[in-house]
C-alpha cells in the first residue's frame, strides 16, 4: 500500500509552461501539488501568488498543498480557500496567534498545516499538535529551491513522530527541501509521510520516472 | 512615426502558458513587457516575483519594464537587474530615500521609474524629476487587474507634462490601469508616452489586433 | 437656517455613564456624535474601540461620525460599518492607498472622511478632494483631549475652502481640537462646516446650554 | 477559606453604564476587576484604553488586574501605573525583553503578570517564573469575549503548576476565557488560582448570584 | 560680522581620538558641533549614539547640533536633552506627528530642527515653518560621509528662503552634505545660514585652516 | 593553562579616547575585544556602529567579538565582516531564519554566535547548537552597561553546558553583564568559557590589574 506521498514543488517547474508541467504531475505517480508562496518579506524571495495559483488550480487534478512563506497569513486565508487550496500551511514563526489561525483555516474547509524553520524546535507544537493536520519540517532554509538538505532534519522528524504518538494526534509529517532518492527512505523510516521534491523532479531528464522512483522508495 | 509605446501587462496573461503569451507579444506591435511585481504587503495581492520573471526573460525579446509594488524595494534592485529588467519602477509611497533608490537603480544599468498612487500629487516629484526616466501614473489602485480607469488621471498627466517641460526633463509618462481604445487617444493628447494594457489586451479575442489597434490610436 | 453643525466628542464624556451623556447629546442642539478611536500605535493613546462604540450606537439617535486614529484602517472598515458608523474618517498619514480606502468606505454605505495632522498641508488632497465627503482638520495633535487650539488652523481652513471651491467639490470641513465659543465664529467664517467640541462641552457646568450657545455662534 | 479568586472581566459589562456594573462587582463576592486592553494590532480588536480605565478606577473598590493585549507594552507601563492598575499583565508574544518588562512593572509598584496565547508552551517561562506574580493562561484566543473554552488548558495549568512548584515560585495561575460553573472546579483542581469570567457573569440574569456561585464552586 | 555658521560633522572625525578632534573644533573658528546619529533602520548605517555623544559633550565647548537619522525620534527626545543637545533635528520622513515632535523638543529646552531628504519638497513645511528653528537640507542622501553634493540643493535653498520670508519666520537654513570651499559661497548666497562640513574638514591636512577658510568664504 | 577568556566591553571605555583604551587592552591579559552594537530599535539605546568599529579595528590587536543588538542583522553581515569582525553574534530574538543567518556569517569567514536575552530558554538552541561557535548568555538585559547580574544565569549556563555536551558540540559559552571578580569563578565552574567585563574593567582604578586578576580567577 502506498501510504507515503510525493508532492512535487511547482517552484521548480518551468513558469513559462506551467500547464505542461502540471499535466505531467497529473499523469504521474505524485500525490499532491506543493505550492510555495513567498512574499519577499518573511523570506528573501518573492515566488508567486494568487493569479499564478489560480492558473495552476485550473489544470491541477490532485490535492493542492499551499505553503505560505508570508508575514501575517491571516489576511489571506479566505483568498487561498477561494483559489482552490486543499491544505494551507502557515509558518510558526509568522503567527502570533497560531491557534486562531489554525481554526480559521479549518473554518474555510481546508486542512491546516504548520511549517517550522530549520532552527525551530518541535516542542513549540506541544499545545497545538492535536489541531494540526500537517507539519512541514523545513529541511533547507525557506526562500529558494535547490539547496542542500540539513542533516539535523532526521532528529526533528523523530521528535515530531514521538510527539504525535504521545499526543495521539493524526498529524502528517511533510519534509520540504533537498529531498532525493538518497534520503527519501531514511526520512520515511524516521516518520515522514509526505516528501516534497522540487528541483530533483523538475530538473531531472525523466520527470515521470523520477517521481515514480521516489514514490517506490518512499513506500518500500 | 510611432513614438507612443504600448506595454502589455503580463499580469493579465495566462500564467499556465506564459511562453505562448510572451511570444505573442514578441510578434506584436507592442513595445515593452510590463511586469507587475506585488508582495502582498505594499499592495493587498501577491502577483509573482523572481522565478516567474526569470522564465519571462528567457523568452521576451522586447524591453522589460518592471513595476515593483513592494515595500522597501532597495533590497532587490540588484536582483531585478540580474533578472534582465531594463526599467525598474518603484513606488513613491514605498521609498523613504527616493533619490538614493533612483541612483542605485541607474548604477545597475537600468532606467529608473517612479510610480504614483492615484491619491499622490505630482508635486512630490518636483525635486527628483530630472533624475527620473519614467513616471508611472496609476490610473487604478495598484493590486489587481481589470479595474475601472480613474478620470482624474488626465489632470495628473497634464500637471506632470507641465513639470517635465518646466524642468527641461526627459522623463517619459506611463499610464497603468484601465487603458483601452476608448481613452488611449485622450491620454496621449494629455501627454502620455507609454500605455500599459492588461486585461484589455489579454482578454480580447484577437490580441495581436487589439495591440495593433491601440498602437495606431496612440500614435494617430 | 442652521447649516453649521456641532459634534460633541465622546472622548470627553464620562465613560462610567455613557448612556446618560449620550442621551444629553440626543436631547441637545448638537448634530453629530464625534467618536475618537485611538489604537496607541498611530497616536500615543488608546481611547476605546468596537465594544464601546457598540454601546454608544445602541443609545445614539444622531449621526455617528467615527474618527479613526489607527494604523492601517482598511482592516476595520466593514467592522465600523456594522457598528453603525455613518461617517468614517481615516488619517491621511495612515493610508498608503488613500483612494482605495475612500472607495472601500463608500462601498459600505458610509460617508468617507480624511483627517489631516497639524503639520500636513492641504495640497496633499489635490487629487482626491472630489472623492471626500468630509475633511477633518486637526487643530491640536491627535491623541488627547483638552489641548490648546493651533492658530495656523485658520489658514488651513481657508486653503481647504479654496481647494473645494476650485474643484467644485461638495466636501464638508470639520475642525477637531480646542474649539470653544471664542474661536467658533472665526472658524466658521474661514469656511468650517462642523465643529467638534469635547472638554469644552462635557466639562462645562451646563452641557445643553454650552452646546446651544456654540450652535448659535456657529450659525450667527 | 476562600483562597481562589474570581475576576469579572469588564469587557463583557455594559459600556453605556459602567458605574452601575462596577458597583455591582464592588458589592459582589468577586475579588478583582479584570481589564482587557486591546489595541487592534496585537489582537484583531480594539477594546478600550486609558480614559475608560480612568473612569473605572474612580469607582472600583477592588484590585484592578489589567491585561494588556497590545504590542510593545513597555511604552505604557508608567501610564497604567498612574491609572490605578494593581496588576499589569503583558503577553509573552509581545515582549522581546520580557525580563526587563517585568522589572519595569514592579519598579512602578505593580504586580507583574505574563499572559500566554493558547499555542504558547509553558516552558517559555522556565527562566522567569520566579520573577512573575501572575501567569494568565489564555483559554480562548485573545481578542473577543464569548468564545468557547479550549480543552488543552487543563494540561497547561498542570504543567505550569509543576513548574511553579519545582522552582519554588509564588506565582498565581489565572484562567482567561470561557470560564463557567461547568469548568471552574476542574480548573481549580488542576491548579488555577484566579478565574476570569466575562459574558458568563455579565450576560447572566442574576450577576451577583452568578459570581457568588462561581466563587463557591472555585473554593469547594 | 560673521553671521554665517560652520558646523564640523563629528561623523568624519577620528573615533579613536575624539577628545583631540573636539578640542581642535573648540579652538577653531567653527560655531557648532554637528552630530549625526544613525540607527541603521531609518538610514542604512549605524553611526553612533548616546554613550559617544556623552563623551563628546564632556569636551565640547560650542553649540551641540544633533541630527537624528532614526525612526520614531519621539522615544529619545528627553534622552538627547539630558546628553547636552542644544539643537535637536528630526527627519520629516520619520515623523507622523511632526508638530507634536517639534513642541516636545522645545519643551525640553532645545531648539527644534527638521531635516529633509534630497527628494522631499520644501512645501511640506508650509504649515510648520513658524515652529521650526532650523531646517537641515540634505544635499547628499543621509547615511554616509564623503558623498557628492546634489546640485538641486540650490533650488531648494531658494524655495525655503522664500517660504521663510513669506511666513515671516526666523528659521535658519542648514546645508548637510558635500559642502566645500567650492560651493560654500553659492549656498550662502542662495540663503544658507549654517554649513555642515565633515570629510572636507577632518580629512584636510590643516583642519583649523580649512575651517577658517570656509568661515571666511561663507561670510564674504 | 589559561583556557578561560576575558573580553573587555568597549561600551564602558572612554569614547573620547578609544585609541588609548584599546591599546591598554592590547597590552593587557585580556583575550578579546567585546563590541556592543545597539540600534535603538532592538534595544532601547543606540551605542555605536560601523565608523566607530572601523576606528577600533585600526588599533585592536586581538580578536574582535561583535555583539549585534539590532533588528534584522542579516542586512549587515557583510559590512561587519569587512570591518574586521572575527566573531559575529546575533540575537535569537531578532532572527526569523536563525539557521540561515548562522550560515551567512560563516560564509563570510567569521565565527557565528547567538545571544539569548535573560528570559529566553536554552532549549531554543536544541536544533542549531552544532552550528553555533559561541552562545552569549545575557546576564543583564541588553541595552546598557553597569547593571546588576541576574542570578538565574548560573542555571542557564549549566543547561547550556549540558546541551553542548549531549550534542557533542564545540560551542563556547560567553557571559555578558555584571561580571566581576565576585562571580567569575562560579560562572567558569558552571561552564562559562568567555567572560565579558565592561564597567568593572574600565571604571576600575587599575585596568590592567583588574583584567589580570579576572583572568587569574577565571583560570584558577
mmCIF file of C-alpha atoms in Angstrom, chain E:
data_model
loop_
_atom_site.group_PDB
_atom_site.id
_atom_site.type_symbol
_atom_site.label_atom_id
_atom_site.label_comp_id
_atom_site.label_asym_id
_atom_site.label_seq_id
_atom_site.Cartn_x
_atom_site.Cartn_y
_atom_site.Cartn_z
ATOM 1 C CA UNK E 1 30.110 90.394 11.005
ATOM 2 C CA UNK E 2 30.220 86.593 10.848
ATOM 3 C CA UNK E 3 26.573 85.617 10.797
ATOM 4 C CA UNK E 4 27.067 82.512 8.678
ATOM 5 C CA UNK E 5 27.987 79.488 10.768
ATOM 6 C CA UNK E 6 30.252 76.477 10.246
ATOM 7 C CA UNK E 7 29.336 73.141 11.846
ATOM 8 C CA UNK E 8 32.005 70.424 11.518
ATOM 9 C CA UNK E 9 30.402 66.976 11.448
ATOM 10 C CA UNK E 10 31.914 64.643 14.027
ATOM 11 C CA UNK E 11 30.965 61.708 11.741
ATOM 12 C CA UNK E 12 34.190 62.412 9.840
ATOM 13 C CA UNK E 13 36.401 62.790 12.922
ATOM 14 C CA UNK E 14 38.808 60.133 14.205
ATOM 15 C CA UNK E 15 36.666 57.994 16.517
ATOM 16 C CA UNK E 16 39.777 56.620 18.154
ATOM 17 C CA UNK E 17 40.700 60.128 19.340
ATOM 18 C CA UNK E 18 37.565 62.189 19.655
ATOM 19 C CA UNK E 19 38.831 64.355 22.519
ATOM 20 C CA UNK E 20 41.661 65.595 20.329
ATOM 21 C CA UNK E 21 39.357 66.356 17.403
ATOM 22 C CA UNK E 22 36.759 68.020 19.624
ATOM 23 C CA UNK E 23 39.391 70.255 21.163
ATOM 24 C CA UNK E 24 40.537 71.203 17.676
ATOM 25 C CA UNK E 25 36.970 72.324 16.916
ATOM 26 C CA UNK E 26 36.776 74.153 20.258
ATOM 27 C CA UNK E 27 39.835 76.174 19.281
ATOM 28 C CA UNK E 28 38.777 76.703 15.675
ATOM 29 C CA UNK E 29 36.579 79.318 14.029
ATOM 30 C CA UNK E 30 33.785 76.750 13.835
ATOM 31 C CA UNK E 31 30.498 77.548 15.551
ATOM 32 C CA UNK E 32 28.699 74.282 16.186
ATOM 33 C CA UNK E 33 29.359 70.566 16.548
ATOM 34 C CA UNK E 34 27.186 68.670 14.073
ATOM 35 C CA UNK E 35 26.360 65.230 15.471
ATOM 36 C CA UNK E 36 24.921 62.577 13.114
ATOM 37 C CA UNK E 37 23.007 59.864 14.968
ATOM 38 C CA UNK E 38 22.093 56.954 12.638
ATOM 39 C CA UNK E 39 20.211 53.837 13.688
ATOM 40 C CA UNK E 40 20.657 51.513 10.737
ATOM 41 C CA UNK E 41 16.879 51.433 10.227
ATOM 42 C CA UNK E 42 15.958 54.929 9.025
ATOM 43 C CA UNK E 43 19.264 55.011 7.139
ATOM 44 C CA UNK E 44 21.441 52.067 6.019
ATOM 45 C CA UNK E 45 24.209 52.766 8.509
ATOM 46 C CA UNK E 46 24.655 52.856 12.286
ATOM 47 C CA UNK E 47 26.921 55.742 13.243
ATOM 48 C CA UNK E 48 26.928 56.290 16.994
ATOM 49 C CA UNK E 49 24.538 57.169 19.768
ATOM 50 C CA UNK E 50 24.141 58.091 23.391
ATOM 51 C CA UNK E 51 27.423 56.971 25.047
ATOM 52 C CA UNK E 52 29.508 58.568 22.306
ATOM 53 C CA UNK E 53 27.526 61.808 22.489
ATOM 54 C CA UNK E 54 28.013 61.788 26.253
ATOM 55 C CA UNK E 55 31.780 61.621 25.728
ATOM 56 C CA UNK E 56 31.606 64.420 23.156
ATOM 57 C CA UNK E 57 29.532 66.659 25.434
ATOM 58 C CA UNK E 58 32.145 66.377 28.174
ATOM 59 C CA UNK E 59 34.722 68.117 25.994
ATOM 60 C CA UNK E 60 32.708 70.259 23.582
ATOM 61 C CA UNK E 61 32.564 73.984 24.335
ATOM 62 C CA UNK E 62 30.290 75.022 21.464
ATOM 63 C CA UNK E 63 26.673 74.501 20.491
ATOM 64 C CA UNK E 64 25.794 70.820 20.062
ATOM 65 C CA UNK E 65 23.623 70.370 16.978
ATOM 66 C CA UNK E 66 22.235 66.825 16.950
ATOM 67 C CA UNK E 67 20.810 65.410 13.714
ATOM 68 C CA UNK E 68 18.700 62.305 14.310
ATOM 69 C CA UNK E 69 18.590 59.941 11.361
ATOM 70 C CA UNK E 70 16.460 57.466 13.289
ATOM 71 C CA UNK E 71 12.930 56.107 13.169
ATOM 72 C CA UNK E 72 10.354 57.346 15.688
ATOM 73 C CA UNK E 73 12.573 60.031 17.263
ATOM 74 C CA UNK E 74 9.974 60.922 19.924
ATOM 75 C CA UNK E 75 11.223 57.988 22.029
ATOM 76 C CA UNK E 76 14.569 59.674 22.660
ATOM 77 C CA UNK E 77 13.874 63.429 22.893
ATOM 78 C CA UNK E 78 14.379 63.574 26.672
ATOM 79 C CA UNK E 79 17.495 61.407 26.435
ATOM 80 C CA UNK E 80 19.146 63.735 23.943
ATOM 81 C CA UNK E 81 18.207 66.782 26.019
ATOM 82 C CA UNK E 82 19.876 65.164 29.033
ATOM 83 C CA UNK E 83 23.016 64.453 26.996
ATOM 84 C CA UNK E 84 23.548 68.155 26.330
ATOM 85 C CA UNK E 85 21.988 68.673 22.879
ATOM 86 C CA UNK E 86 21.271 72.327 22.168
ATOM 87 C CA UNK E 87 19.528 71.727 18.860
ATOM 88 C CA UNK E 88 17.642 68.534 18.011
ATOM 89 C CA UNK E 89 16.803 67.907 14.383
ATOM 90 C CA UNK E 90 14.417 65.165 13.273
ATOM 91 C CA UNK E 91 13.675 63.939 9.773
ATOM 92 C CA UNK E 92 10.408 64.956 8.152
ATOM 93 C CA UNK E 93 10.210 61.447 6.670
ATOM 94 C CA UNK E 94 10.397 59.852 10.148
ATOM 95 C CA UNK E 95 7.648 61.879 11.869
ATOM 96 C CA UNK E 96 3.962 61.045 11.647
ATOM 97 C CA UNK E 97 3.163 63.801 14.145
ATOM 98 C CA UNK E 98 5.755 66.413 13.252
ATOM 99 C CA UNK E 99 4.009 69.290 15.011
ATOM 100 C CA UNK E 100 3.899 67.381 18.289
ATOM 101 C CA UNK E 101 7.536 66.327 17.955
ATOM 102 C CA UNK E 102 8.641 69.933 17.478
ATOM 103 C CA UNK E 103 6.737 71.046 20.579
ATOM 104 C CA UNK E 104 8.218 68.169 22.584
ATOM 105 C CA UNK E 105 11.757 69.173 21.591
ATOM 106 C CA UNK E 106 11.157 72.776 22.627
ATOM 107 C CA UNK E 107 9.543 71.690 25.883
ATOM 108 C CA UNK E 108 12.916 70.146 26.780
ATOM 109 C CA UNK E 109 14.634 73.486 26.234
ATOM 110 C CA UNK E 110 16.225 72.664 22.878
ATOM 111 C CA UNK E 111 15.953 74.365 19.512
ATOM 112 C CA UNK E 112 13.870 72.263 17.112
ATOM 113 C CA UNK E 113 15.078 71.314 13.644
ATOM 114 C CA UNK E 114 13.617 69.414 10.684
ATOM 115 C CA UNK E 115 15.781 67.666 8.086
ATOM 116 C CA UNK E 116 14.555 66.996 4.538
ATOM 117 C CA UNK E 117 15.806 64.159 2.381
ATOM 118 C CA UNK E 118 17.002 65.173 -1.112
ATOM 119 C CA UNK E 119 13.705 64.162 -2.721
ATOM 120 C CA UNK E 120 11.417 65.884 -0.212
ATOM 121 C CA UNK E 121 9.966 69.169 -1.367
ATOM 122 C CA UNK E 122 10.087 72.343 0.724
ATOM 123 C CA UNK E 123 6.304 72.743 0.506
ATOM 124 C CA UNK E 124 5.792 70.033 3.161
ATOM 125 C CA UNK E 125 6.920 72.642 5.727
ATOM 126 C CA UNK E 126 4.222 75.164 4.762
ATOM 127 C CA UNK E 127 2.250 74.606 7.989
ATOM 128 C CA UNK E 128 5.123 74.249 10.457
ATOM 129 C CA UNK E 129 7.810 76.680 9.329
ATOM 130 C CA UNK E 130 6.931 79.122 12.125
ATOM 131 C CA UNK E 131 7.524 76.348 14.655
ATOM 132 C CA UNK E 132 10.934 75.352 13.260
ATOM 133 C CA UNK E 133 14.236 76.865 14.416
ATOM 134 C CA UNK E 134 16.367 75.095 11.851
ATOM 135 C CA UNK E 135 15.751 73.326 8.553
ATOM 136 C CA UNK E 136 18.521 70.944 7.557
ATOM 137 C CA UNK E 137 18.515 70.444 3.786
ATOM 138 C CA UNK E 138 20.236 67.178 2.944
ATOM 139 C CA UNK E 139 22.498 67.852 -0.020
ATOM 140 C CA UNK E 140 23.508 64.178 -0.151
ATOM 141 C CA UNK E 141 21.481 61.142 0.855
ATOM 142 C CA UNK E 142 21.723 60.617 4.613
ATOM 143 C CA UNK E 143 23.733 57.636 5.856
ATOM 144 C CA UNK E 144 27.339 58.117 4.868
ATOM 145 C CA UNK E 145 30.039 60.797 4.784
ATOM 146 C CA UNK E 146 32.052 61.685 1.718
ATOM 147 C CA UNK E 147 29.294 61.794 -0.922
ATOM 148 C CA UNK E 148 28.992 64.288 -3.781
ATOM 149 C CA UNK E 149 26.857 67.387 -3.454
ATOM 150 C CA UNK E 150 23.452 67.283 -5.209
ATOM 151 C CA UNK E 151 23.078 70.349 -7.455
ATOM 152 C CA UNK E 152 19.319 70.628 -6.966
ATOM 153 C CA UNK E 153 20.108 71.866 -3.444
ATOM 154 C CA UNK E 154 20.449 75.468 -4.578
ATOM 155 C CA UNK E 155 16.902 75.487 -5.845
ATOM 156 C CA UNK E 156 15.651 74.022 -2.542
ATOM 157 C CA UNK E 157 17.510 76.654 -0.512
ATOM 158 C CA UNK E 158 15.914 79.419 -2.549
ATOM 159 C CA UNK E 159 12.442 77.959 -2.160
ATOM 160 C CA UNK E 160 12.959 77.565 1.559
ATOM 161 C CA UNK E 161 14.257 81.111 1.899
ATOM 162 C CA UNK E 162 11.182 82.334 0.055
ATOM 163 C CA UNK E 163 8.913 80.347 2.388
ATOM 164 C CA UNK E 164 10.665 81.696 5.496
ATOM 165 C CA UNK E 165 10.382 85.262 4.227
ATOM 166 C CA UNK E 166 6.760 84.889 3.168
ATOM 167 C CA UNK E 167 5.773 83.398 6.544
ATOM 168 C CA UNK E 168 7.911 85.900 8.453
ATOM 169 C CA UNK E 169 9.641 83.004 10.218
ATOM 170 C CA UNK E 170 13.039 83.163 11.928
ATOM 171 C CA UNK E 171 14.155 79.705 10.816
ATOM 172 C CA UNK E 172 17.813 79.089 9.976
ATOM 173 C CA UNK E 173 18.813 77.090 6.876
ATOM 174 C CA UNK E 174 21.491 74.413 7.304
ATOM 175 C CA UNK E 175 23.163 72.517 4.455
ATOM 176 C CA UNK E 176 24.396 68.996 5.157
ATOM 177 C CA UNK E 177 26.496 67.012 2.676
ATOM 178 C CA UNK E 178 29.303 67.688 0.247
ATOM 179 C CA UNK E 179 29.983 71.257 1.394
ATOM 180 C CA UNK E 180 33.414 72.612 0.409
ATOM 181 C CA UNK E 181 35.063 75.933 -0.371
ATOM 182 C CA UNK E 182 33.803 75.430 -3.934
ATOM 183 C CA UNK E 183 30.084 75.668 -3.141
ATOM 184 C CA UNK E 184 30.001 77.484 0.210
ATOM 185 C CA UNK E 185 29.633 80.977 -1.266
ATOM 186 C CA UNK E 186 26.870 79.957 -3.646
ATOM 187 C CA UNK E 187 24.976 78.217 -0.842
ATOM 188 C CA UNK E 188 25.177 81.258 1.384
ATOM 189 C CA UNK E 189 24.114 83.472 -1.496
ATOM 190 C CA UNK E 190 21.095 81.240 -2.043
ATOM 191 C CA UNK E 191 20.110 81.679 1.596
ATOM 192 C CA UNK E 192 22.023 79.160 3.724
ATOM 193 C CA UNK E 193 22.888 80.124 7.312
ATOM 194 C CA UNK E 194 24.790 77.091 8.565
ATOM 195 C CA UNK E 195 27.193 74.894 6.609
ATOM 196 C CA UNK E 196 27.915 71.385 7.868
ATOM 197 C CA UNK E 197 31.288 70.066 6.748
ATOM 198 C CA UNK E 198 32.599 66.606 7.513
ATOM 199 C CA UNK E 199 35.255 64.899 5.408
ATOM 200 C CA UNK E 200 36.186 68.259 3.887
ATOM 201 C CA UNK E 201 37.333 69.451 7.316
ATOM 202 C CA UNK E 202 38.584 66.302 9.020
ATOM 203 C CA UNK E 203 40.361 64.751 6.029
ATOM 204 C CA UNK E 204 42.168 68.042 5.256
ATOM 205 C CA UNK E 205 45.817 68.452 6.193
ATOM 206 C CA UNK E 206 45.231 71.612 8.181
ATOM 207 C CA UNK E 207 41.860 71.373 9.833
ATOM 208 C CA UNK E 208 41.986 74.746 11.574
ATOM 209 C CA UNK E 209 42.867 76.491 8.322
ATOM 210 C CA UNK E 210 40.164 74.645 6.418
ATOM 211 C CA UNK E 211 37.541 75.744 8.927
ATOM 212 C CA UNK E 212 38.859 79.300 8.991
ATOM 213 C CA UNK E 213 38.823 79.459 5.214
ATOM 214 C CA UNK E 214 35.289 78.059 4.981
ATOM 215 C CA UNK E 215 34.092 80.553 7.576
ATOM 216 C CA UNK E 216 35.629 83.428 5.643
ATOM 217 C CA UNK E 217 34.117 82.314 2.359
ATOM 218 C CA UNK E 218 30.705 81.843 3.946
ATOM 219 C CA UNK E 219 30.820 85.347 5.366
ATOM 220 C CA UNK E 220 32.422 87.110 2.440
#
